[in-house]
Short mmCIF file of C-alpha atoms and ligand atoms in Angstrom, two decimals:
data_model
loop_
_atom_site.label_atom_id
_atom_site.label_comp_id
_atom_site.label_asym_id
_atom_site.label_seq_id
_atom_site.Cartn_x
_atom_site.Cartn_y
_atom_site.Cartn_z
CA UNK V 1 3.01 1.16 27.82
CA UNK V 2 4.79 4.06 25.95
CA UNK V 3 2.78 6.23 23.10
CA UNK V 4 5.57 8.65 22.61
CA UNK V 5 7.44 8.75 19.28
CA UNK V 6 11.45 8.46 19.66
CA UNK V 7 13.17 11.37 18.48
CA UNK V 8 14.31 10.07 15.43
CA UNK V 9 10.80 8.56 14.47
CA UNK V 10 9.82 12.48 15.38
CA UNK V 11 12.37 13.51 12.91
CA UNK V 12 11.22 10.91 9.95
CA UNK V 13 8.06 12.16 10.61
CA UNK V 14 8.47 15.41 10.32
CA UNK V 15 10.50 15.16 7.26
CA UNK V 16 7.97 13.00 5.30
CA UNK V 17 5.78 15.94 6.34
CA UNK V 18 7.66 18.74 5.07
CA UNK V 19 8.31 16.64 1.67
CA UNK V 20 4.39 15.86 1.60
CA UNK V 21 3.42 19.64 2.22
CA UNK V 22 6.38 21.13 -0.06
CA UNK V 23 6.23 18.69 -2.96
CA UNK V 24 2.89 16.71 -3.04
CA UNK V 25 0.21 18.79 -1.64
CA UNK V 26 -0.11 21.13 -5.11
CA UNK V 27 0.56 18.61 -7.41
CA UNK V 28 -1.75 15.86 -6.45
CA UNK V 29 -4.72 17.08 -7.63
CA UNK V 30 -3.36 17.67 -11.05
CA UNK V 31 -1.83 13.70 -11.29
CA UNK V 32 -5.22 12.32 -10.14
CA UNK V 33 -6.76 14.14 -13.20
CA UNK V 34 -4.04 13.19 -15.83
CA UNK V 35 -3.33 10.18 -14.56
CA UNK V 36 0.44 11.01 -14.86
CA UNK V 37 2.67 8.93 -12.65
CA UNK V 38 4.75 11.10 -10.87
CA UNK V 39 8.16 9.65 -12.18
CA UNK V 40 9.71 13.76 -11.39
CA UNK V 41 9.35 13.01 -7.65
CA UNK V 42 11.00 9.34 -7.52
CA UNK V 43 14.81 10.35 -7.23
CA UNK V 44 13.43 12.98 -4.48
CA UNK V 45 11.94 10.53 -2.32
CA UNK V 46 15.04 7.94 -2.95
CA UNK V 47 17.04 10.94 -2.04
CA UNK V 48 15.05 10.86 1.68
CA UNK V 49 15.38 7.42 1.94
CA UNK V 50 11.46 6.57 0.60
CA UNK V 51 12.26 4.12 -1.77
CA UNK V 52 14.19 1.65 0.52
CA UNK V 53 12.71 2.76 3.57
CA UNK V 54 12.50 -0.62 5.38
CA UNK V 55 15.55 -2.07 3.28
CA UNK V 56 18.54 -2.22 5.48
CA UNK V 57 21.31 0.03 5.21
CA UNK V 58 23.71 -2.69 3.81
CA UNK V 59 21.49 -2.57 0.47
CA UNK V 60 21.67 0.70 -0.06
CA UNK V 61 18.02 1.39 2.38
CA UNK V 62 17.14 3.51 5.08
CA UNK V 63 16.76 0.70 7.31
CA UNK V 64 13.85 2.31 9.21
CA UNK V 65 12.07 0.22 11.20
CA UNK V 66 8.26 -0.72 10.82
CA UNK V 67 6.70 2.10 12.69
CA UNK V 68 8.94 4.69 11.11
CA UNK V 69 7.79 3.64 7.64
CA UNK V 70 4.08 3.63 8.31
CA UNK V 71 4.57 7.64 9.92
CA UNK V 72 6.45 8.28 6.41
CA UNK V 73 3.20 6.51 4.97
CA UNK V 74 0.60 8.55 6.76
CA UNK V 75 2.55 11.86 5.96
CA UNK V 76 2.67 10.74 2.10
CA UNK V 77 -0.86 9.89 2.03
CA UNK V 78 -2.20 12.70 3.78
CA UNK V 79 -1.90 14.58 0.57
CA UNK V 80 -1.42 11.97 -1.99
CA UNK V 81 -3.04 9.06 -2.14
CA UNK V 82 -1.29 7.76 -5.65
CA UNK V 83 1.98 8.42 -4.43
CA UNK V 84 1.41 6.26 -1.44
CA UNK V 85 -0.08 3.39 -3.08
CA UNK V 86 3.12 3.75 -5.21
CA UNK V 87 5.41 3.78 -1.98
CA UNK V 88 3.53 0.87 -0.39
CA UNK V 89 3.66 -1.60 -3.26
CA UNK V 90 7.71 -0.60 -4.17
CA UNK V 91 7.92 -0.86 -0.14
CA UNK V 92 5.81 -3.51 1.03
CA UNK V 93 5.59 -5.95 -1.24
CA UNK V 94 8.05 -6.43 -4.18
CA UNK V 95 11.42 -5.52 -2.54
CA UNK V 96 9.48 -6.77 0.75
CA UNK V 97 9.80 -10.42 -0.72
CA UNK V 98 13.41 -9.88 -2.00
CA UNK V 99 14.46 -8.90 1.16
CA UNK V 100 12.73 -11.28 3.53
CA UNK V 101 13.10 -14.66 1.58
CA UNK V 102 16.01 -13.67 -1.91
CA UNK V 103 19.39 -15.22 -1.58
CA UNK V 104 22.42 -13.05 -0.74
CA UNK V 105 23.17 -13.02 -4.32
CA UNK V 106 19.46 -11.93 -4.97
CA UNK V 107 19.69 -8.96 -2.41
CA UNK V 108 22.87 -7.57 -3.35
CA UNK V 109 21.66 -7.63 -7.14
CA UNK V 110 18.38 -5.95 -6.73
CA UNK V 111 17.59 -4.34 -3.72
CA UNK V 112 20.59 -1.30 -3.65
CA UNK V 113 18.63 0.03 -7.27
CA UNK V 114 15.31 -0.45 -5.34
CA UNK V 115 16.42 1.59 -2.73
CA UNK V 116 17.79 4.35 -4.47
CA UNK V 117 14.83 4.58 -7.02
CA UNK V 118 16.93 3.41 -9.70
CA UNK V 119 14.41 0.83 -9.94
CA UNK V 120 10.86 -0.13 -9.55
CA UNK V 121 9.70 -2.94 -7.73
CA UNK V 122 6.19 -4.63 -8.23
CA UNK V 123 4.62 -7.76 -7.21
CA UNK V 124 2.45 -9.51 -8.56
CA UNK V 125 -0.19 -12.39 -6.99
CA UNK V 126 -3.62 -11.60 -8.09
CA UNK V 127 -4.74 -12.87 -11.23
CA UNK V 128 -7.90 -12.19 -13.30
CA UNK V 129 -9.67 -15.19 -12.04
CA UNK V 130 -7.63 -15.16 -8.47
CA UNK V 131 -7.99 -12.30 -6.23
CA UNK V 132 -9.02 -13.11 -2.32
CA UNK V 133 -8.72 -16.80 -2.83
CA UNK V 134 -5.26 -16.03 -4.27
CA UNK V 135 -4.25 -19.28 -3.58
CA UNK V 136 -6.34 -20.40 -7.10
CA UNK V 137 -3.67 -19.22 -9.20
CA UNK V 138 -3.29 -20.61 -12.24
CA UNK V 139 0.08 -19.10 -13.61
CA UNK V 140 2.58 -21.80 -14.65
CA UNK V 141 6.66 -22.28 -14.10
CA UNK V 142 8.30 -25.18 -15.50
CA UNK V 143 11.96 -25.73 -15.25
CA UNK V 144 13.37 -26.69 -18.34
CA UNK V 145 16.88 -27.08 -18.43
CA UNK V 146 18.51 -23.96 -16.55
CA UNK V 147 15.50 -21.79 -17.28
CA UNK V 148 11.98 -21.60 -15.69
CA UNK V 149 9.46 -21.18 -18.19
CA UNK V 150 6.39 -18.85 -17.16
CA UNK V 151 3.10 -18.59 -18.52
CA UNK V 152 -0.07 -16.99 -17.62
CA UNK V 153 -1.59 -13.67 -16.66
CA UNK V 154 -1.94 -11.14 -13.68
CA UNK V 155 -4.10 -8.61 -12.89
CA UNK V 156 -4.15 -5.26 -11.24
CA UNK V 157 -0.52 -4.94 -10.42
CA UNK V 158 0.69 -1.85 -9.11
CA UNK V 159 3.49 -0.57 -11.09
CA UNK V 160 2.27 -2.73 -13.72
CA UNK V 161 3.80 -0.91 -16.50
CA UNK V 162 5.92 1.19 -14.75
CA UNK V 163 8.01 -1.42 -13.05
CA UNK V 164 11.60 -2.59 -13.05
CA UNK V 165 11.78 -5.69 -11.04
CA UNK V 166 8.68 -7.81 -10.65
CA UNK V 167 8.30 -10.95 -8.13
CA UNK V 168 5.63 -12.99 -10.14
CA UNK V 169 3.95 -16.01 -8.23
CA UNK V 170 3.24 -19.36 -10.03
CA UNK V 171 2.35 -22.75 -9.87
CA UNK V 172 5.28 -25.21 -9.56
CA UNK V 173 3.50 -28.34 -8.30
CA UNK V 174 0.22 -27.71 -9.51
CA UNK V 175 -1.18 -30.95 -7.65
CA UNK V 176 0.02 -29.36 -4.21
CA UNK V 177 -2.33 -26.20 -4.81
CA UNK V 178 -1.17 -23.77 -2.42
CA UNK V 179 1.65 -25.57 -1.00
CA UNK V 180 2.86 -25.55 -4.84
CA UNK V 181 3.52 -21.94 -5.47
CA UNK V 182 6.91 -20.37 -6.07
CA UNK V 183 8.11 -16.84 -6.24
CA UNK V 184 10.46 -15.36 -9.19
CA UNK V 185 11.96 -12.45 -10.29
CA UNK V 186 11.63 -11.02 -13.66
CA UNK V 187 13.10 -8.17 -14.85
CA UNK V 188 11.49 -5.80 -17.38
CA UNK V 189 11.97 -6.27 -21.00
CA UNK V 190 11.91 -10.35 -20.68
CA UNK V 191 11.10 -11.87 -23.80
CA UNK V 192 7.18 -12.95 -23.84
CA UNK V 193 6.46 -10.55 -20.10
CA UNK V 194 4.32 -7.70 -21.33
CA UNK V 195 2.13 -5.27 -19.38
CA UNK V 196 -1.45 -4.25 -20.39
CA UNK V 197 -2.17 -0.53 -20.51
CA UNK V 198 -2.60 1.17 -17.45
CA UNK V 199 -6.34 0.71 -15.55
CA UNK V 200 -8.50 3.83 -15.44
CA UNK V 201 -9.15 4.07 -12.07
CA UNK V 202 -11.82 5.35 -9.62
CA UNK V 203 -8.85 6.68 -7.33
CA UNK V 204 -5.13 6.54 -6.77
CA UNK V 205 -5.06 7.65 -10.30
CA UNK V 206 -1.65 8.32 -10.71
CA UNK V 207 -0.32 4.76 -8.93
CA UNK V 208 0.26 2.40 -12.03
CA UNK V 209 -2.02 -0.43 -12.32
CA UNK V 210 -1.97 -2.64 -15.22
CA UNK V 211 -2.74 -6.49 -15.94
CA UNK V 212 0.59 -8.55 -16.76
CA UNK V 213 0.67 -11.12 -19.63
CA UNK V 214 3.41 -14.18 -19.10
CA UNK V 215 3.66 -16.12 -22.84
CA UNK V 216 6.75 -18.38 -22.70
CA UNK V 217 9.06 -15.97 -20.58
CA UNK V 218 12.37 -18.19 -19.93
CA UNK V 219 14.23 -16.66 -16.90
CA UNK V 220 17.75 -18.16 -15.46
CA UNK V 221 16.92 -21.02 -12.62
CA UNK V 222 18.44 -19.02 -10.16
CA UNK V 223 15.56 -16.39 -10.46
CA UNK V 224 13.63 -18.56 -8.16
CA UNK V 225 12.93 -16.43 -4.85
CA UNK V 226 12.92 -18.13 -1.87
CA UNK V 227 12.64 -22.30 -1.61
CA UNK V 228 10.81 -24.02 -4.37
CA UNK V 229 7.11 -24.57 -3.28
CA UNK V 230 6.78 -22.23 -0.33
CA UNK V 231 6.02 -18.62 -2.25
CA UNK V 232 2.45 -18.56 -0.94
CA UNK V 233 3.44 -19.38 2.41
CA UNK V 234 6.19 -16.55 2.33
CA UNK V 235 3.48 -14.10 0.83
CA UNK V 236 1.32 -14.52 3.87
CA UNK V 237 4.42 -13.07 6.22
CA UNK V 238 5.19 -10.31 3.63
CA UNK V 239 1.37 -9.28 3.52
CA UNK V 240 1.42 -8.68 7.63
CA UNK V 241 3.78 -5.96 7.03
CA UNK V 242 2.36 -4.94 3.80
CA UNK V 243 -1.27 -4.79 5.66
CA UNK V 244 0.54 -2.36 8.03
CA UNK V 245 1.63 -0.17 5.64
CA UNK V 246 -2.09 0.32 3.94
CA UNK V 247 -3.24 0.59 7.19
CA UNK V 248 -0.92 3.77 7.85
CA UNK V 249 -1.82 4.78 4.16
CA UNK V 250 -5.62 4.67 4.89
CA UNK V 251 -4.79 6.86 8.47
CA UNK V 252 -3.27 9.24 6.27
CA UNK V 253 -6.37 9.76 3.98
CA UNK V 254 -8.48 10.18 6.77
CA UNK V 255 -6.30 12.59 8.73
CA UNK V 256 -6.43 14.40 5.50
CA UNK V 257 -10.57 14.39 5.55
CA UNK V 258 -10.52 15.14 9.10
CA UNK V 259 -8.04 18.29 8.76
CA UNK V 260 -9.67 19.73 5.87
CA UNK V 261 -13.03 19.63 7.74
CA UNK V 262 -11.73 21.28 10.72
CA UNK V 263 -10.82 24.36 8.38
CA UNK V 264 -14.01 24.32 6.50
CA UNK V 265 -16.47 23.93 9.69
CA UNK V 266 -14.49 27.12 11.10
CA UNK V 267 -14.97 29.36 7.74
CA UNK V 268 -17.90 27.83 5.85
CA UNK V 269 -21.04 30.29 7.66
CA UNK V 270 -24.43 29.45 7.50
CA UNK V 271 -27.37 30.94 9.51
CA UNK V 272 -25.07 33.53 10.30
CA UNK V 273 -22.31 31.65 12.03
CA UNK V 274 -19.39 29.07 11.24
CA UNK V 275 -21.04 25.48 10.47
CA UNK V 276 -18.49 24.28 13.38
CA UNK V 277 -21.29 25.77 15.78
CA UNK V 278 -23.87 23.27 14.86
CA UNK V 279 -23.49 20.01 16.99
CA UNK V 280 -24.49 17.97 14.11
CA UNK V 281 -20.98 19.01 12.71
CA UNK V 282 -18.85 18.86 15.54
CA UNK V 283 -20.41 15.30 16.57
CA UNK V 284 -19.05 14.09 13.17
CA UNK V 285 -15.50 16.03 13.53
CA UNK V 286 -15.64 14.45 16.94
CA UNK V 287 -16.40 10.58 15.34
CA UNK V 288 -14.02 11.21 12.47
CA UNK V 289 -10.69 12.45 15.24
CA UNK V 290 -11.69 9.28 17.99
CA UNK V 291 -12.15 6.53 15.39
CA UNK V 292 -8.78 7.86 13.50
CA UNK V 293 -6.59 7.63 17.00
CA UNK V 294 -8.14 4.31 17.41
CA UNK V 295 -6.96 3.57 14.11
CA UNK V 296 -3.41 4.86 14.68
CA UNK V 297 -3.50 3.19 18.32
CA UNK V 298 -3.92 -0.25 16.37
CA UNK V 299 -1.50 0.45 13.64
CA UNK V 300 1.16 1.63 16.58
CA UNK V 301 0.57 -1.79 18.26
CA UNK V 302 0.98 -4.00 15.12
CA UNK V 303 4.55 -1.83 14.72
CA UNK V 304 5.37 -2.74 18.49
CA UNK V 305 5.06 -6.15 18.25
CA UNK V 306 6.98 -6.25 14.85
CA UNK V 307 9.45 -4.20 16.96
CA UNK V 308 9.69 -6.58 19.65
CA UNK V 309 10.04 -9.85 17.02
CA UNK V 310 6.38 -11.19 18.04
CA UNK V 311 3.80 -12.35 15.56
CA UNK V 312 1.42 -9.57 14.82
CA UNK V 313 -0.67 -11.51 11.89
CA UNK V 314 -3.80 -10.59 13.84
CA UNK V 315 -3.00 -7.32 15.11
CA UNK V 316 -2.19 -6.27 11.27
CA UNK V 317 -5.40 -7.31 10.00
CA UNK V 318 -7.28 -5.48 12.70
CA UNK V 319 -5.38 -1.94 12.10
CA UNK V 320 -5.60 -2.79 8.16
CA UNK V 321 -9.35 -3.58 8.74
CA UNK V 322 -10.57 -0.53 11.02
CA UNK V 323 -7.79 2.09 9.62
CA UNK V 324 -9.33 1.35 6.04
CA UNK V 325 -12.99 2.04 7.35
CA UNK V 326 -12.45 4.66 9.54
CA UNK V 327 -10.44 6.51 6.79
CA UNK V 328 -13.37 5.87 4.37
CA UNK V 329 -16.00 7.02 6.78
CA UNK V 330 -13.92 10.22 7.65
CA UNK V 331 -13.60 11.02 3.80
CA UNK V 332 -17.65 10.47 3.71
CA UNK V 333 -18.15 12.68 6.11
CA UNK V 334 -15.76 15.01 4.69
CA UNK V 335 -17.51 15.42 1.67
CA UNK V 336 -20.97 15.93 3.94
CA UNK V 337 -19.25 18.56 6.29
CA UNK V 338 -18.29 20.41 2.69
CA UNK V 339 -22.03 20.07 1.40
CA UNK V 340 -21.82 20.79 -2.16
CA UNK V 341 -18.14 22.20 -2.37
CA UNK V 342 -17.29 18.50 -1.09
CA UNK V 343 -18.62 17.20 -4.06
CA UNK V 344 -16.78 19.07 -6.54
CA UNK V 345 -12.93 18.86 -7.39
CA UNK V 346 -12.17 22.56 -6.09
CA UNK V 347 -11.66 20.77 -2.61
CA UNK V 348 -9.52 17.77 -2.26
CA UNK V 349 -11.68 15.67 0.17
CA UNK V 350 -13.74 13.86 -2.88
CA UNK V 351 -10.13 12.74 -4.18
CA UNK V 352 -9.08 11.55 -0.55
CA UNK V 353 -12.78 9.42 -0.55
CA UNK V 354 -11.74 8.31 -4.02
CA UNK V 355 -8.43 7.32 -2.69
CA UNK V 356 -9.25 5.45 0.67
CA UNK V 357 -11.70 3.41 -1.29
CA UNK V 358 -8.80 1.30 -2.53
CA UNK V 359 -8.02 0.61 1.43
CA UNK V 360 -10.69 -1.71 1.95
CA UNK V 361 -10.15 -3.65 -1.33
CA UNK V 362 -5.97 -3.90 -1.81
CA UNK V 363 -4.00 -6.20 0.15
CA UNK V 364 -7.15 -7.81 1.41
CA UNK V 365 -10.36 -6.99 1.45
CA UNK V 366 -12.02 -5.94 4.83
CA UNK V 367 -13.78 -9.49 4.18
CA UNK V 368 -11.00 -11.03 3.98
CA UNK V 369 -9.40 -9.26 6.91
CA UNK V 370 -12.15 -10.60 8.97
CA UNK V 371 -11.31 -14.10 8.14
CA UNK V 372 -7.91 -13.75 9.23
CA UNK V 373 -9.20 -12.46 12.68
CA UNK V 374 -11.68 -14.67 13.14
CA UNK V 375 -9.98 -17.46 12.14
CA UNK V 376 -6.84 -16.51 14.68
CA UNK V 377 -9.39 -15.85 17.45
CA UNK V 378 -11.54 -19.14 17.27
CA UNK V 379 -8.26 -20.96 16.89
CA UNK V 380 -7.04 -18.94 20.39
CA UNK V 381 -10.31 -19.84 22.36
C1 FAD N 1 -5.44 -0.33 -7.29
C2 FAD N 1 -5.21 -1.86 -7.11
C3 FAD N 1 -3.72 -2.28 -6.67
C4 FAD N 1 -3.74 -3.41 -6.52
N1 FAD N 1 -2.20 -4.05 -6.46
C5 FAD N 1 -2.10 -5.19 -6.40
C6 FAD N 1 -0.74 -5.34 -6.89
O1 FAD N 1 0.32 -4.61 -6.92
N2 FAD N 1 0.00 -7.12 -6.58
C7 FAD N 1 -1.28 -8.12 -6.44
O2 FAD N 1 -1.01 -9.08 -6.54
N3 FAD N 1 -2.59 -7.67 -6.24
C8 FAD N 1 -3.26 -6.43 -6.46
N4 FAD N 1 -4.46 -5.99 -6.22
C9 FAD N 1 -5.19 -6.84 -6.18
C10 FAD N 1 -6.12 -6.77 -4.98
O3 FAD N 1 -5.08 -7.55 -4.00
C11 FAD N 1 -7.60 -7.64 -5.28
O4 FAD N 1 -8.09 -6.52 -6.25
C12 FAD N 1 -8.14 -8.34 -4.06
O5 FAD N 1 -7.45 -8.88 -3.45
C13 FAD N 1 -9.45 -8.67 -3.86
O6 FAD N 1 -9.38 -9.42 -5.22
P1 FAD N 1 -10.15 -9.43 -6.38
O7 FAD N 1 -10.51 -8.20 -6.70
O8 FAD N 1 -10.19 -10.51 -7.22
O9 FAD N 1 -12.21 -9.63 -5.47
P2 FAD N 1 -12.50 -11.13 -5.43
O10 FAD N 1 -11.87 -11.64 -4.24
O11 FAD N 1 -13.60 -11.70 -6.35
O12 FAD N 1 -13.82 -10.40 -4.16
C14 FAD N 1 -14.93 -9.70 -4.57
C15 FAD N 1 -15.89 -9.23 -3.24
O13 FAD N 1 -16.28 -10.85 -2.85
C16 FAD N 1 -15.81 -10.89 -1.47
N5 FAD N 1 -15.22 -12.36 -1.09
C17 FAD N 1 -14.67 -12.59 -1.62
N6 FAD N 1 -14.31 -14.29 -0.72
C18 FAD N 1 -14.98 -13.68 0.12
C19 FAD N 1 -15.10 -14.76 1.16
N7 FAD N 1 -14.72 -15.81 1.59
N8 FAD N 1 -16.41 -14.46 2.42
C20 FAD N 1 -16.49 -13.26 2.18
N9 FAD N 1 -16.08 -12.23 1.14
C21 FAD N 1 -15.48 -12.81 -0.20
C22 FAD N 1 -14.82 -9.92 -1.60
O14 FAD N 1 -14.21 -9.50 0.19
C23 FAD N 1 -15.22 -8.59 -2.28
O15 FAD N 1 -16.22 -8.03 -1.80
C24 FAD N 1 -4.44 -4.42 -6.04
C25 FAD N 1 -6.03 -4.02 -6.29
C26 FAD N 1 -6.13 -2.58 -6.94
C27 FAD N 1 -7.54 -2.21 -7.15
#
């Protein structure tokens, strides 16, 4: 068993770290407060390959393995959860669906612009009435001549109002329920396809989230993505990788909380000594570090199985579940270690906590991850 990153992976991690420290660290609090979508950094991230990290070089992407993508996500989230969520959705969902299930023509048409950051991708599965039970969606797509006509609404869509290329899941054979769902590509500006105003969120506030409404949206027949009625089944495969990406985002936020706490505990004095000298604080730091390291190992194991071409549905869910809960706990403890200062915005830990809160909800809640894991281990027992 080898726990070492390759030289290439170390170089990618170091490059992402340097970018996050120089371009995100000092801006993240301001973006969080103003809820401003940080468009200015998209071209820079494209230049570094972050906008097409998992997209092969043939389609102008960086062609990175899943572990390298996770390393970038961790480094970006270490300083800015909002930017990490933008990257997670753009790379892990929208473009991933096109890459894994699109035709050659669709990949050639959409992926290069996505990988170069000229166009942002979004992925729309969730609806106002269907979240965890995503297969209960109600949006419909009906073939009329050479066009699909879509009607319905979507909720909580990342890049909902700023996206350019949307992958939208809709019922094509309603009586077949989850086996009657298909995916479609809809481009920004399609008639009848309207985004709601950006949601005012607890955390990841500079990541764009909005509803989408579809009223008689007509798109060409060839915008069907993957096979008809296979969309939901394809979705489950996309989510495996997406969950690793969200787990890595959580790890970055948790690491941020730990690093800020280590620094603060050495600086802050009470009762005539640094609070790092108190065992109560030391044990918190030890638990944070241990749980984050365990999260890292679970993530790396899921990535290793993926690299070996093996199924990693259970491992991805375990990694996402554990990393998101460990990160949230670490952020919570970081606030405690910072005392009253942890509760105000002069220090970043309250923002990390708010950003990490998303990670136990998005791409399947912790309860859903436990359902996936228990279903798999019971089947194998
Ligand atoms: C910031 C943000 C960004 C998002 N981005 C996207 C996106 O880009 N695209 C997209 O399609 N979606 C997106 N989502 C939606 C997200 O995936 C859903 O919010 C999530 O899947 C949960 O669905 P829900 O909110 O409807 O909650 P519900 O499904 O209504 O769940 C409510 C509670 O009930 C629990 N629960 C539900 N079913 C069960 C069960 N069987 N057993 C035990 N507990 C259960 C849940 O775990 C949760 O605690 C985003 C959400 C947020 C907040």
